[in-house]
Short mmCIF file of N, CA and C in Angstrom, two decimals:
data_model
loop_
_atom_site.label_atom_id
_atom_site.label_comp_id
_atom_site.label_asym_id
_atom_site.label_seq_id
_atom_site.Cartn_x
_atom_site.Cartn_y
_atom_site.Cartn_z
N UNK A 1 76.22 -16.49 7.12
CA UNK A 1 75.03 -17.08 7.69
C UNK A 1 74.17 -16.04 8.41
N UNK A 2 74.74 -15.09 9.13
CA UNK A 2 73.90 -14.09 9.78
C UNK A 2 73.04 -13.32 8.78
N UNK A 3 73.57 -13.04 7.58
CA UNK A 3 72.77 -12.32 6.58
C UNK A 3 71.56 -13.15 6.17
N UNK A 4 71.74 -14.45 6.01
CA UNK A 4 70.63 -15.34 5.64
C UNK A 4 69.61 -15.40 6.77
N UNK A 5 70.10 -15.45 8.01
CA UNK A 5 69.18 -15.49 9.16
C UNK A 5 68.40 -14.17 9.23
N UNK A 6 69.08 -13.07 8.95
CA UNK A 6 68.42 -11.77 8.97
C UNK A 6 67.34 -11.68 7.89
N UNK A 7 67.64 -12.20 6.70
CA UNK A 7 66.66 -12.18 5.61
C UNK A 7 65.45 -13.03 5.97
N UNK A 8 65.67 -14.16 6.65
CA UNK A 8 64.57 -15.02 7.06
C UNK A 8 63.70 -14.30 8.09
N UNK A 9 64.33 -13.61 9.05
CA UNK A 9 63.58 -12.88 10.07
C UNK A 9 62.75 -11.79 9.41
N UNK A 10 63.35 -11.04 8.50
CA UNK A 10 62.62 -9.99 7.81
C UNK A 10 61.44 -10.57 7.04
N UNK A 11 61.65 -11.70 6.42
CA UNK A 11 60.59 -12.34 5.66
C UNK A 11 59.45 -12.78 6.57
N UNK A 12 59.76 -13.34 7.72
CA UNK A 12 58.74 -13.76 8.68
C UNK A 12 58.01 -12.54 9.24
N UNK A 13 58.75 -11.49 9.56
CA UNK A 13 58.12 -10.27 10.05
C UNK A 13 57.21 -9.65 9.00
N UNK A 14 57.67 -9.63 7.74
CA UNK A 14 56.85 -9.09 6.67
C UNK A 14 55.57 -9.91 6.50
N UNK A 15 55.71 -11.22 6.55
CA UNK A 15 54.53 -12.07 6.42
C UNK A 15 53.56 -11.83 7.58
N UNK A 16 54.09 -11.63 8.76
CA UNK A 16 53.26 -11.33 9.93
C UNK A 16 52.50 -10.02 9.72
N UNK A 17 53.18 -9.01 9.21
CA UNK A 17 52.53 -7.73 8.93
C UNK A 17 51.45 -7.88 7.86
N UNK A 18 51.74 -8.69 6.86
CA UNK A 18 50.76 -8.93 5.80
C UNK A 18 49.52 -9.66 6.34
N UNK A 19 49.73 -10.59 7.24
CA UNK A 19 48.60 -11.31 7.86
C UNK A 19 47.78 -10.35 8.71
N UNK A 20 48.46 -9.50 9.49
CA UNK A 20 47.75 -8.49 10.29
C UNK A 20 46.94 -7.56 9.41
N UNK A 21 47.55 -7.12 8.32
CA UNK A 21 46.85 -6.22 7.38
C UNK A 21 45.63 -6.92 6.78
N UNK A 22 45.81 -8.15 6.33
CA UNK A 22 44.69 -8.91 5.74
C UNK A 22 43.59 -9.12 6.77
N UNK A 23 43.96 -9.44 8.00
CA UNK A 23 42.96 -9.66 9.06
C UNK A 23 42.16 -8.38 9.31
N UNK A 24 42.83 -7.25 9.36
CA UNK A 24 42.15 -5.96 9.54
C UNK A 24 41.17 -5.72 8.39
N UNK A 25 41.62 -5.92 7.18
CA UNK A 25 40.77 -5.70 6.00
C UNK A 25 39.57 -6.64 6.01
N UNK A 26 39.78 -7.88 6.39
CA UNK A 26 38.67 -8.84 6.46
C UNK A 26 37.65 -8.39 7.49
N UNK A 27 38.11 -7.96 8.66
CA UNK A 27 37.19 -7.48 9.71
C UNK A 27 36.40 -6.25 9.25
N UNK A 28 36.97 -5.48 8.34
CA UNK A 28 36.29 -4.29 7.83
C UNK A 28 35.33 -4.63 6.68
N UNK A 29 35.36 -5.90 6.25
CA UNK A 29 34.43 -6.33 5.21
C UNK A 29 35.01 -6.34 3.81
N UNK A 30 36.32 -6.28 3.69
CA UNK A 30 36.95 -6.27 2.37
C UNK A 30 36.71 -7.59 1.64
N UNK A 31 36.48 -7.51 0.35
CA UNK A 31 36.31 -8.69 -0.49
C UNK A 31 37.69 -9.21 -0.90
N UNK A 32 37.72 -10.40 -1.45
CA UNK A 32 38.98 -11.05 -1.82
C UNK A 32 39.82 -10.22 -2.78
N UNK A 33 39.19 -9.56 -3.73
CA UNK A 33 39.96 -8.76 -4.69
C UNK A 33 40.75 -7.65 -3.98
N UNK A 34 40.17 -7.09 -2.93
CA UNK A 34 40.87 -6.06 -2.16
C UNK A 34 42.05 -6.68 -1.43
N UNK A 35 41.82 -7.82 -0.81
CA UNK A 35 42.89 -8.51 -0.08
C UNK A 35 44.05 -8.88 -1.00
N UNK A 36 43.71 -9.39 -2.18
CA UNK A 36 44.76 -9.76 -3.13
C UNK A 36 45.55 -8.54 -3.60
N UNK A 37 44.87 -7.43 -3.77
CA UNK A 37 45.52 -6.22 -4.25
C UNK A 37 46.39 -5.55 -3.17
N UNK A 38 45.95 -5.62 -1.93
CA UNK A 38 46.60 -4.85 -0.86
C UNK A 38 47.53 -5.65 0.04
N UNK A 39 47.68 -6.96 -0.24
CA UNK A 39 48.64 -7.77 0.52
C UNK A 39 49.47 -8.60 -0.45
N UNK A 40 50.53 -9.20 0.07
CA UNK A 40 51.37 -10.06 -0.75
C UNK A 40 51.11 -11.53 -0.45
N UNK A 41 50.09 -11.83 0.33
CA UNK A 41 49.77 -13.21 0.69
C UNK A 41 49.17 -13.94 -0.50
N UNK A 42 49.39 -15.25 -0.55
CA UNK A 42 48.83 -16.05 -1.64
C UNK A 42 47.32 -16.15 -1.50
N UNK A 43 46.67 -16.44 -2.61
CA UNK A 43 45.22 -16.59 -2.64
C UNK A 43 44.77 -17.65 -1.63
N UNK A 44 45.49 -18.76 -1.58
CA UNK A 44 45.14 -19.86 -0.67
C UNK A 44 45.24 -19.42 0.79
N UNK A 45 46.29 -18.68 1.13
CA UNK A 45 46.44 -18.19 2.51
C UNK A 45 45.33 -17.21 2.85
N UNK A 46 44.98 -16.36 1.90
CA UNK A 46 43.91 -15.40 2.12
C UNK A 46 42.57 -16.10 2.34
N UNK A 47 42.30 -17.14 1.57
CA UNK A 47 41.05 -17.90 1.73
C UNK A 47 41.00 -18.50 3.14
N UNK A 48 42.09 -19.14 3.55
CA UNK A 48 42.13 -19.78 4.88
C UNK A 48 41.95 -18.73 5.98
N UNK A 49 42.64 -17.60 5.84
CA UNK A 49 42.54 -16.53 6.82
C UNK A 49 41.13 -15.96 6.85
N UNK A 50 40.53 -15.77 5.69
CA UNK A 50 39.17 -15.25 5.60
C UNK A 50 38.19 -16.17 6.33
N UNK A 51 38.30 -17.46 6.07
CA UNK A 51 37.40 -18.44 6.72
C UNK A 51 37.60 -18.44 8.22
N UNK A 52 38.84 -18.33 8.66
CA UNK A 52 39.14 -18.33 10.09
C UNK A 52 38.57 -17.09 10.78
N UNK A 53 38.69 -15.93 10.16
CA UNK A 53 38.24 -14.69 10.77
C UNK A 53 36.74 -14.48 10.61
N UNK A 54 36.24 -14.66 9.40
CA UNK A 54 34.82 -14.38 9.11
C UNK A 54 33.92 -15.57 9.44
N UNK A 55 34.49 -16.75 9.57
CA UNK A 55 33.69 -17.93 9.86
C UNK A 55 32.90 -18.44 8.67
N UNK A 56 33.24 -17.97 7.48
CA UNK A 56 32.57 -18.40 6.26
C UNK A 56 33.50 -18.16 5.08
N UNK A 57 33.15 -18.72 3.96
CA UNK A 57 33.93 -18.49 2.75
C UNK A 57 33.66 -17.08 2.23
N UNK A 58 34.64 -16.50 1.55
CA UNK A 58 34.42 -15.16 1.00
C UNK A 58 33.38 -15.18 -0.12
N UNK A 59 32.76 -14.04 -0.35
CA UNK A 59 31.79 -13.91 -1.43
C UNK A 59 32.47 -14.19 -2.75
N UNK A 60 31.74 -14.79 -3.65
CA UNK A 60 32.27 -15.09 -4.98
C UNK A 60 31.90 -13.98 -5.94
N UNK A 61 32.55 -13.95 -7.07
CA UNK A 61 32.21 -13.01 -8.11
C UNK A 61 33.10 -11.79 -8.13
N UNK A 62 33.04 -11.11 -9.24
CA UNK A 62 33.84 -9.91 -9.44
C UNK A 62 33.20 -8.71 -8.75
N UNK A 63 34.01 -7.73 -8.48
CA UNK A 63 33.50 -6.47 -7.95
C UNK A 63 32.86 -5.70 -9.08
N UNK A 64 31.83 -4.90 -8.78
CA UNK A 64 31.26 -4.06 -9.83
C UNK A 64 32.32 -3.09 -10.34
N UNK A 65 32.39 -2.96 -11.64
CA UNK A 65 33.37 -2.03 -12.21
C UNK A 65 32.63 -0.95 -12.97
N UNK A 66 31.89 -0.15 -12.24
CA UNK A 66 31.15 0.95 -12.83
C UNK A 66 31.19 2.13 -11.87
N UNK A 67 31.35 3.30 -12.43
CA UNK A 67 31.36 4.51 -11.62
C UNK A 67 29.94 4.96 -11.29
N UNK A 68 28.95 4.40 -11.96
CA UNK A 68 27.56 4.85 -11.82
C UNK A 68 27.06 4.83 -10.38
N UNK A 69 27.39 3.80 -9.62
CA UNK A 69 26.89 3.67 -8.25
C UNK A 69 27.24 4.91 -7.43
N UNK A 70 28.44 5.43 -7.61
CA UNK A 70 28.92 6.57 -6.82
C UNK A 70 28.26 7.89 -7.21
N UNK A 71 27.55 7.89 -8.32
CA UNK A 71 26.96 9.12 -8.84
C UNK A 71 25.47 9.23 -8.56
N UNK A 72 24.83 8.17 -8.07
CA UNK A 72 23.41 8.26 -7.74
C UNK A 72 23.25 9.06 -6.45
N UNK A 73 22.07 9.59 -6.20
CA UNK A 73 21.86 10.62 -5.20
C UNK A 73 22.43 10.30 -3.81
N UNK A 74 21.84 9.39 -3.07
CA UNK A 74 22.31 9.12 -1.70
C UNK A 74 23.71 8.54 -1.68
N UNK A 75 23.98 7.65 -2.60
CA UNK A 75 25.30 7.04 -2.67
C UNK A 75 26.38 8.09 -2.92
N UNK A 76 26.03 9.12 -3.72
CA UNK A 76 26.98 10.20 -4.00
C UNK A 76 27.29 11.00 -2.74
N UNK A 77 26.28 11.23 -1.93
CA UNK A 77 26.49 11.98 -0.69
C UNK A 77 27.42 11.20 0.24
N UNK A 78 27.17 9.91 0.38
CA UNK A 78 28.02 9.07 1.23
C UNK A 78 29.43 8.96 0.65
N UNK A 79 29.52 8.74 -0.65
CA UNK A 79 30.82 8.62 -1.31
C UNK A 79 31.62 9.92 -1.19
N UNK A 80 30.93 11.03 -1.33
CA UNK A 80 31.59 12.34 -1.23
C UNK A 80 32.10 12.59 0.18
N UNK A 81 31.30 12.24 1.18
CA UNK A 81 31.75 12.38 2.57
C UNK A 81 33.01 11.57 2.79
N UNK A 82 32.98 10.31 2.37
CA UNK A 82 34.16 9.46 2.54
C UNK A 82 35.37 10.04 1.80
N UNK A 83 35.18 10.42 0.54
CA UNK A 83 36.31 10.89 -0.25
C UNK A 83 36.89 12.20 0.30
N UNK A 84 36.06 13.07 0.83
CA UNK A 84 36.56 14.29 1.46
C UNK A 84 37.39 13.97 2.70
N UNK A 85 36.93 13.01 3.50
CA UNK A 85 37.71 12.57 4.67
C UNK A 85 39.03 11.99 4.21
N UNK A 86 38.98 11.14 3.20
CA UNK A 86 40.19 10.50 2.66
C UNK A 86 41.18 11.55 2.16
N UNK A 87 40.70 12.51 1.38
CA UNK A 87 41.57 13.56 0.84
C UNK A 87 42.18 14.41 1.95
N UNK A 88 41.41 14.68 3.00
CA UNK A 88 41.92 15.43 4.15
C UNK A 88 43.07 14.67 4.81
N UNK A 89 42.88 13.36 4.99
CA UNK A 89 43.93 12.54 5.60
C UNK A 89 45.16 12.44 4.72
N UNK A 90 44.96 12.36 3.41
CA UNK A 90 46.09 12.30 2.48
C UNK A 90 46.98 13.52 2.68
N UNK A 91 46.37 14.69 2.85
CA UNK A 91 47.13 15.94 2.98
C UNK A 91 47.78 16.08 4.36
N UNK A 92 47.16 15.50 5.40
CA UNK A 92 47.63 15.79 6.74
C UNK A 92 48.29 14.66 7.50
N UNK A 93 48.22 13.45 7.00
CA UNK A 93 48.78 12.31 7.75
C UNK A 93 49.75 11.55 6.86
N UNK A 94 50.84 11.09 7.45
CA UNK A 94 51.78 10.29 6.68
C UNK A 94 51.50 8.81 6.97
N UNK A 95 50.53 8.28 6.25
CA UNK A 95 50.12 6.89 6.39
C UNK A 95 50.24 6.20 5.03
N UNK A 96 50.39 4.88 5.03
CA UNK A 96 50.40 4.19 3.74
C UNK A 96 48.96 4.09 3.22
N UNK A 97 48.81 3.62 2.00
CA UNK A 97 47.50 3.66 1.35
C UNK A 97 46.43 2.88 2.09
N UNK A 98 46.77 1.73 2.64
CA UNK A 98 45.78 0.93 3.38
C UNK A 98 45.42 1.60 4.70
N UNK A 99 46.42 2.17 5.38
CA UNK A 99 46.12 2.89 6.62
C UNK A 99 45.23 4.09 6.36
N UNK A 100 45.48 4.81 5.28
CA UNK A 100 44.63 5.95 4.91
C UNK A 100 43.20 5.49 4.66
N UNK A 101 43.07 4.42 3.90
CA UNK A 101 41.76 3.91 3.55
C UNK A 101 40.99 3.44 4.78
N UNK A 102 41.64 2.69 5.66
CA UNK A 102 40.94 2.17 6.84
C UNK A 102 40.57 3.30 7.80
N UNK A 103 41.46 4.25 7.99
CA UNK A 103 41.17 5.38 8.88
C UNK A 103 40.03 6.22 8.32
N UNK A 104 40.06 6.52 7.02
CA UNK A 104 39.01 7.31 6.39
C UNK A 104 37.67 6.59 6.47
N UNK A 105 37.67 5.28 6.25
CA UNK A 105 36.42 4.53 6.28
C UNK A 105 35.84 4.48 7.71
N UNK A 106 36.72 4.33 8.69
CA UNK A 106 36.24 4.36 10.09
C UNK A 106 35.64 5.72 10.43
N UNK A 107 36.32 6.79 10.02
CA UNK A 107 35.80 8.14 10.29
C UNK A 107 34.47 8.37 9.56
N UNK A 108 34.37 7.91 8.33
CA UNK A 108 33.11 8.00 7.59
C UNK A 108 32.00 7.30 8.36
N UNK A 109 32.25 6.08 8.80
CA UNK A 109 31.24 5.31 9.55
C UNK A 109 30.84 6.02 10.83
N UNK A 110 31.82 6.56 11.56
CA UNK A 110 31.52 7.27 12.80
C UNK A 110 30.62 8.48 12.53
N UNK A 111 30.93 9.24 11.49
CA UNK A 111 30.15 10.43 11.17
C UNK A 111 28.72 10.09 10.76
N UNK A 112 28.58 9.09 9.92
CA UNK A 112 27.26 8.70 9.44
C UNK A 112 26.42 8.14 10.59
N UNK A 113 27.00 7.27 11.40
CA UNK A 113 26.25 6.69 12.51
C UNK A 113 25.92 7.75 13.56
N UNK A 114 26.81 8.71 13.78
CA UNK A 114 26.53 9.80 14.72
C UNK A 114 25.33 10.63 14.25
N UNK A 115 25.13 10.69 12.94
CA UNK A 115 23.99 11.42 12.38
C UNK A 115 22.72 10.55 12.36
N UNK A 116 22.85 9.31 12.82
CA UNK A 116 21.70 8.41 12.85
C UNK A 116 21.32 7.86 11.49
N UNK A 117 22.28 7.79 10.60
CA UNK A 117 22.05 7.31 9.23
C UNK A 117 22.79 6.00 9.04
N UNK A 118 22.17 5.09 8.32
CA UNK A 118 22.81 3.81 7.99
C UNK A 118 23.90 4.04 6.94
N UNK A 119 25.13 3.58 7.19
CA UNK A 119 26.18 3.75 6.18
C UNK A 119 25.82 3.01 4.88
N UNK A 120 26.01 3.65 3.75
CA UNK A 120 25.75 3.03 2.46
C UNK A 120 27.03 2.53 1.80
N UNK A 121 28.15 3.09 2.19
CA UNK A 121 29.42 2.80 1.54
C UNK A 121 30.14 1.67 2.27
N UNK A 122 30.24 0.52 1.63
CA UNK A 122 30.99 -0.59 2.22
C UNK A 122 32.49 -0.30 2.08
N UNK A 123 33.28 -1.03 2.83
CA UNK A 123 34.73 -0.85 2.76
C UNK A 123 35.23 -1.12 1.34
N UNK A 124 34.71 -2.18 0.72
CA UNK A 124 35.15 -2.53 -0.63
C UNK A 124 34.77 -1.44 -1.62
N UNK A 125 33.57 -0.87 -1.49
CA UNK A 125 33.18 0.23 -2.38
C UNK A 125 34.07 1.45 -2.14
N UNK A 126 34.44 1.71 -0.89
CA UNK A 126 35.33 2.83 -0.59
C UNK A 126 36.68 2.61 -1.27
N UNK A 127 37.18 1.39 -1.21
CA UNK A 127 38.45 1.04 -1.86
C UNK A 127 38.33 1.26 -3.36
N UNK A 128 37.22 0.81 -3.94
CA UNK A 128 37.00 0.96 -5.38
C UNK A 128 36.92 2.46 -5.75
N UNK A 129 36.26 3.25 -4.93
CA UNK A 129 36.16 4.69 -5.17
C UNK A 129 37.55 5.32 -5.25
N UNK A 130 38.40 5.00 -4.30
CA UNK A 130 39.76 5.54 -4.31
C UNK A 130 40.49 5.10 -5.59
N UNK A 131 40.30 3.86 -5.99
CA UNK A 131 40.94 3.37 -7.22
C UNK A 131 40.41 4.12 -8.45
N UNK A 132 39.11 4.40 -8.49
CA UNK A 132 38.54 5.16 -9.60
C UNK A 132 39.12 6.57 -9.65
N UNK A 133 39.30 7.19 -8.50
CA UNK A 133 39.88 8.54 -8.46
C UNK A 133 41.34 8.48 -8.92
N UNK A 134 42.09 7.49 -8.43
CA UNK A 134 43.49 7.36 -8.84
C UNK A 134 43.61 7.12 -10.34
N UNK A 135 42.62 6.45 -10.95
CA UNK A 135 42.64 6.17 -12.38
C UNK A 135 42.01 7.30 -13.20
N UNK A 136 41.71 8.42 -12.55
CA UNK A 136 41.08 9.59 -13.20
C UNK A 136 39.76 9.24 -13.87
N UNK A 137 39.01 8.33 -13.27
CA UNK A 137 37.67 8.00 -13.76
C UNK A 137 36.62 8.81 -13.00
N UNK A 138 36.94 9.20 -11.78
CA UNK A 138 36.09 10.06 -10.96
C UNK A 138 36.96 11.13 -10.33
N UNK A 139 36.32 12.21 -9.90
CA UNK A 139 37.04 13.30 -9.24
C UNK A 139 36.09 13.94 -8.24
N UNK A 140 36.54 15.00 -7.60
CA UNK A 140 35.68 15.81 -6.73
C UNK A 140 35.48 17.16 -7.40
N UNK A 141 34.22 17.60 -7.41
CA UNK A 141 33.88 18.89 -8.03
C UNK A 141 33.15 19.73 -6.99
N UNK A 142 33.51 21.01 -6.85
CA UNK A 142 32.78 21.85 -5.89
C UNK A 142 31.39 22.20 -6.42
N UNK A 143 30.43 22.20 -5.51
CA UNK A 143 29.06 22.60 -5.84
C UNK A 143 29.05 24.12 -6.05
N UNK A 144 28.37 24.57 -7.08
CA UNK A 144 28.33 26.01 -7.37
C UNK A 144 27.47 26.77 -6.37
N UNK A 145 26.66 26.06 -5.57
CA UNK A 145 25.82 26.72 -4.56
C UNK A 145 26.46 26.69 -3.17
N UNK A 146 26.77 25.48 -2.67
CA UNK A 146 27.25 25.36 -1.29
C UNK A 146 28.77 25.32 -1.17
N UNK A 147 29.47 25.01 -2.26
CA UNK A 147 30.93 24.95 -2.23
C UNK A 147 31.49 23.63 -1.75
N UNK A 148 30.63 22.71 -1.31
CA UNK A 148 31.09 21.38 -0.90
C UNK A 148 31.64 20.62 -2.10
N UNK A 149 32.57 19.71 -1.85
CA UNK A 149 33.17 18.92 -2.93
C UNK A 149 32.48 17.56 -3.01
N UNK A 150 32.00 17.22 -4.20
CA UNK A 150 31.24 15.99 -4.41
C UNK A 150 31.87 15.14 -5.50
N UNK A 151 31.67 13.84 -5.39
CA UNK A 151 32.18 12.89 -6.37
C UNK A 151 31.44 13.12 -7.69
N UNK A 152 32.20 13.32 -8.75
CA UNK A 152 31.63 13.52 -10.08
C UNK A 152 32.51 12.83 -11.12
N UNK A 153 31.98 12.78 -12.32
CA UNK A 153 32.78 12.29 -13.43
C UNK A 153 33.79 13.38 -13.80
N UNK A 154 34.84 13.00 -14.48
CA UNK A 154 35.93 13.91 -14.79
C UNK A 154 35.49 15.10 -15.64
N UNK A 155 34.53 14.89 -16.50
CA UNK A 155 34.16 15.96 -17.43
C UNK A 155 33.04 16.86 -16.91
N UNK A 156 32.69 16.74 -15.63
CA UNK A 156 31.64 17.58 -15.05
C UNK A 156 32.03 19.05 -15.16
N UNK A 157 31.09 19.88 -15.58
CA UNK A 157 31.34 21.32 -15.70
C UNK A 157 31.22 21.93 -14.30
N UNK A 158 32.34 22.26 -13.71
CA UNK A 158 32.37 22.75 -12.32
C UNK A 158 31.61 24.07 -12.16
N UNK A 159 31.58 24.88 -13.20
CA UNK A 159 30.91 26.18 -13.11
C UNK A 159 29.41 26.03 -12.87
N UNK A 160 28.82 24.97 -13.40
CA UNK A 160 27.37 24.79 -13.31
C UNK A 160 26.96 23.59 -12.46
N UNK A 161 27.91 22.95 -11.77
CA UNK A 161 27.58 21.75 -11.00
C UNK A 161 26.82 22.12 -9.72
N UNK A 162 25.70 21.43 -9.49
CA UNK A 162 24.93 21.59 -8.25
C UNK A 162 24.80 20.21 -7.62
N UNK A 163 25.16 20.10 -6.36
CA UNK A 163 25.17 18.80 -5.67
C UNK A 163 23.75 18.31 -5.37
N UNK A 164 23.67 17.06 -4.96
CA UNK A 164 22.39 16.45 -4.62
C UNK A 164 21.80 16.94 -3.32
N UNK A 165 22.56 17.62 -2.50
CA UNK A 165 22.00 18.22 -1.28
C UNK A 165 21.33 19.55 -1.59
N UNK A 166 21.94 20.33 -2.49
CA UNK A 166 21.36 21.62 -2.86
C UNK A 166 20.20 21.45 -3.84
N UNK A 167 20.25 20.40 -4.64
CA UNK A 167 19.22 20.16 -5.64
C UNK A 167 18.84 18.68 -5.62
N UNK A 168 18.13 18.24 -4.54
CA UNK A 168 17.79 16.82 -4.44
C UNK A 168 16.75 16.41 -5.48
N UNK A 169 16.74 15.13 -5.85
CA UNK A 169 15.72 14.65 -6.78
C UNK A 169 14.33 14.78 -6.15
N UNK A 170 13.30 14.77 -6.97
CA UNK A 170 11.92 15.00 -6.51
C UNK A 170 11.50 14.05 -5.40
N UNK A 171 11.90 12.79 -5.44
CA UNK A 171 11.48 11.80 -4.45
C UNK A 171 12.47 11.68 -3.29
N UNK A 172 13.46 12.52 -3.21
CA UNK A 172 14.49 12.43 -2.18
C UNK A 172 13.91 12.58 -0.79
N UNK A 173 14.31 11.69 0.10
CA UNK A 173 13.90 11.76 1.50
C UNK A 173 12.50 11.25 1.77
N UNK A 174 11.83 10.74 0.75
CA UNK A 174 10.45 10.27 0.93
C UNK A 174 10.38 8.86 1.50
N UNK A 175 11.42 8.03 1.26
CA UNK A 175 11.37 6.64 1.71
C UNK A 175 11.97 6.51 3.10
N UNK A 176 11.60 5.47 3.77
CA UNK A 176 12.15 5.18 5.11
C UNK A 176 13.27 4.15 5.01
N UNK A 177 13.72 3.85 3.79
CA UNK A 177 14.74 2.82 3.61
C UNK A 177 16.05 3.24 4.26
N UNK A 178 16.92 2.25 4.46
CA UNK A 178 18.22 2.52 5.08
C UNK A 178 18.98 3.56 4.30
N UNK A 179 19.53 4.52 5.02
CA UNK A 179 20.32 5.56 4.40
C UNK A 179 19.52 6.78 3.97
N UNK A 180 18.20 6.72 4.13
CA UNK A 180 17.38 7.86 3.70
C UNK A 180 17.72 9.08 4.56
N UNK A 181 17.82 10.21 3.95
CA UNK A 181 18.13 11.44 4.65
C UNK A 181 16.85 12.20 4.87
N UNK A 182 16.72 12.79 6.02
CA UNK A 182 15.52 13.58 6.33
C UNK A 182 15.80 15.03 5.91
N UNK A 183 15.06 15.50 4.93
CA UNK A 183 15.19 16.87 4.47
C UNK A 183 13.97 17.65 4.91
N UNK A 184 14.18 18.79 5.50
CA UNK A 184 13.06 19.61 5.95
C UNK A 184 12.98 20.88 5.15
#
C-alpha cells in the first residue's frame, strides 16, 4: 500500500507541476497548441485553466506553419535576437526546454523594451521558431559583414550572406509603425 500511496503523491505532484507550467505559459501568451505540446494536461483542463487565467477563451485556429515570417526584415532581426539568446542559454544553463524558452523570451523582451522598441516576437512565435530550428527548417547564419548570427533558411550561402542590419531594404526605418527601427 505505501507504494500505491507514493505513486498517487507523485502523480498529484506531477499534475501540480504541469498546471504551474501551463499557467506560466498562458501568462506569457502561449496558444493552445503550445500548451498541448509542452504539458501533459488534457485539452479540457487546459481550456478551463486558460479561461480562468486569461479571463477569455483561447484563440481558435491553427498556428502559422511557415518559415517566411521569420525571414522578413524586422521580424528577422527580432527572431535572430531571440534565437541568439536562446542558443546562449542552451550552452550555459541546465534548464529544461520550457524553462529555456521562457527565460530566453523574457530576456528578449527586456532587451527590446530597453531599446524602446515594441517586441514583434510573440511567445508562441518564439516557440515555433525553436521548433523550426530543431526540425532543421531554419538555422543561424553569420553575416559576412558584421559577423552577427541571423535566422536564415538552411541552404543560405554563409559566405555571401548579409544581414538586414548591414543591408536594410530601401524603405527600412521609414515607418513609425510598432517595431520600426531608427537607422541613422
